[in-house]
mmCIF file of C-alpha atoms in Angstrom:
data_model
loop_
_atom_site.group_PDB
_atom_site.id
_atom_site.type_symbol
_atom_site.label_atom_id
_atom_site.label_comp_id
_atom_site.label_asym_id
_atom_site.label_seq_id
_atom_site.Cartn_x
_atom_site.Cartn_y
_atom_site.Cartn_z
ATOM 1 C CA VAL A 876 -70.014 -71.649 35.307
ATOM 2 C CA HIS A 877 -71.293 -70.162 32.063
ATOM 3 C CA ALA A 878 -74.920 -71.067 32.824
ATOM 4 C CA ASP A 879 -74.543 -69.428 36.225
ATOM 5 C CA LYS A 880 -73.104 -66.315 34.597
ATOM 6 C CA ALA A 881 -76.067 -66.135 32.216
ATOM 7 C CA PHE A 882 -78.466 -66.281 35.172
ATOM 8 C CA LEU A 883 -76.506 -63.673 37.117
ATOM 9 C CA ARG A 884 -76.606 -61.183 34.257
ATOM 10 C CA LYS A 885 -80.374 -60.771 34.739
ATOM 11 C CA GLY A 886 -82.533 -58.852 37.157
ATOM 12 C CA PRO A 887 -81.432 -58.162 40.677
ATOM 13 C CA TYR A 888 -78.413 -60.474 40.341
ATOM 14 C CA LYS A 889 -76.665 -58.200 37.830
ATOM 15 C CA LYS A 890 -74.986 -56.439 40.770
ATOM 16 C CA VAL A 891 -73.376 -59.755 41.691
ATOM 17 C CA MET A 892 -72.045 -60.243 38.173
ATOM 18 C CA ASP A 893 -70.744 -56.667 38.086
ATOM 19 C CA HIS A 894 -68.911 -57.358 41.340
ATOM 20 C CA LEU A 895 -67.495 -60.702 40.192
ATOM 21 C CA HIS A 896 -66.443 -59.446 36.772
ATOM 22 C CA TYR A 897 -63.945 -62.175 35.789
ATOM 23 C CA ARG A 898 -63.606 -63.685 39.280
ATOM 24 C CA ILE A 899 -65.612 -66.844 38.748
ATOM 25 C CA LEU A 900 -64.840 -69.833 40.922
ATOM 26 C CA ASP A 901 -65.322 -73.234 39.335
ATOM 27 C CA VAL A 902 -66.591 -75.308 42.250
ATOM 28 C CA SER A 903 -66.689 -78.454 40.095
ATOM 29 C CA SER A 904 -62.907 -78.250 39.647
ATOM 30 C CA MET A 905 -62.498 -77.987 43.412
ATOM 31 C CA LYS A 906 -64.739 -81.039 43.825
ATOM 32 C CA ILE A 907 -62.679 -83.098 41.367
ATOM 33 C CA ALA A 908 -59.419 -82.070 43.058
ATOM 34 C CA ALA A 909 -60.814 -82.990 46.483
ATOM 35 C CA GLN A 910 -62.070 -86.315 45.152
ATOM 36 C CA LEU A 911 -58.674 -87.153 43.656
ATOM 37 C CA TRP A 912 -56.396 -85.722 46.335
ATOM 38 C CA SER A 913 -58.273 -85.961 49.640
ATOM 39 C CA GLU A 914 -60.877 -88.612 50.239
ATOM 40 C CA ASP A 915 -61.545 -87.261 53.744
ATOM 41 C CA ILE A 916 -62.436 -83.823 52.433
ATOM 42 C CA TYR A 917 -64.496 -85.257 49.586
ATOM 43 C CA LYS A 918 -66.570 -87.370 51.992
ATOM 44 C CA GLY A 919 -67.772 -84.216 53.768
ATOM 45 C CA VAL A 920 -68.974 -82.368 50.663
ATOM 46 C CA PRO A 921 -72.562 -81.128 51.097
ATOM 47 C CA LYS A 922 -74.976 -83.188 49.046
ATOM 48 C CA LYS A 923 -76.822 -81.458 46.214
ATOM 49 C CA ARG A 924 -80.555 -81.906 45.706
ATOM 50 C CA ASN A 925 -80.205 -81.810 41.886
ATOM 51 C CA VAL A 926 -83.209 -79.513 41.491
ATOM 52 C CA HIS A 927 -81.669 -77.974 38.338
ATOM 53 C CA ALA A 928 -83.140 -74.543 38.988
ATOM 54 C CA ALA A 929 -80.555 -71.809 38.462
ATOM 55 C CA LYS A 930 -80.997 -70.098 41.827
ATOM 56 C CA ASP A 931 -80.951 -73.389 43.754
ATOM 57 C CA ASP A 932 -77.871 -74.559 41.845
ATOM 58 C CA ILE A 933 -76.062 -71.313 42.632
ATOM 59 C CA LEU A 934 -76.957 -71.432 46.326
ATOM 60 C CA GLU A 935 -75.841 -75.063 46.551
ATOM 61 C CA SER A 936 -72.565 -74.201 44.803
ATOM 62 C CA ILE A 937 -71.988 -71.348 47.249
ATOM 63 C CA ALA A 938 -72.519 -73.761 50.144
ATOM 64 C CA GLU A 939 -70.138 -76.254 48.544
ATOM 65 C CA ALA A 940 -67.507 -73.551 47.942
ATOM 66 C CA ARG A 941 -67.877 -72.456 51.586
ATOM 67 C CA TYR A 942 -67.263 -76.067 52.649
ATOM 68 C CA TYR A 943 -64.050 -76.256 50.587
ATOM 69 C CA LYS A 944 -62.921 -72.896 51.965
ATOM 70 C CA GLU A 945 -63.300 -74.168 55.512
ATOM 71 C CA ALA A 946 -62.091 -77.737 54.915
ATOM 72 C CA ILE A 947 -59.078 -76.919 52.735
ATOM 73 C CA PHE A 948 -58.013 -73.307 52.875
ATOM 74 C CA GLU A 949 -58.843 -72.349 56.456
ATOM 75 C CA ARG A 950 -57.388 -75.619 57.678
ATOM 76 C CA ALA A 951 -54.199 -74.861 55.728
ATOM 77 C CA LYS A 952 -53.911 -71.496 57.535
ATOM 78 C CA ALA A 953 -53.969 -73.349 60.854
ATOM 79 C CA GLY A 954 -50.798 -75.206 59.997
ATOM 80 C CA PRO A 955 -49.536 -78.199 58.062
ATOM 81 C CA ILE A 956 -51.931 -81.034 57.447
ATOM 82 C CA PRO A 957 -50.870 -84.123 59.430
ATOM 83 C CA LYS A 958 -49.821 -87.045 57.287
#
């Protein structure tokens, strides 16, 4: 998260950081929780290319966060998860 914040403080991305302020989502924590608590959700996580370029890492994390939003939180709005 801190490396992402450092990247976002520069250039045209500063607007993003100004908008986020303290609202930083740690996607890695979501991944660990999904891995531990829901194997089905974890299996569907988008694969990362491991390019290790800041912009690519951020875009991949956004895609992963979007997946968790849909797989966990939007599904929860639809009703209880069947056991």
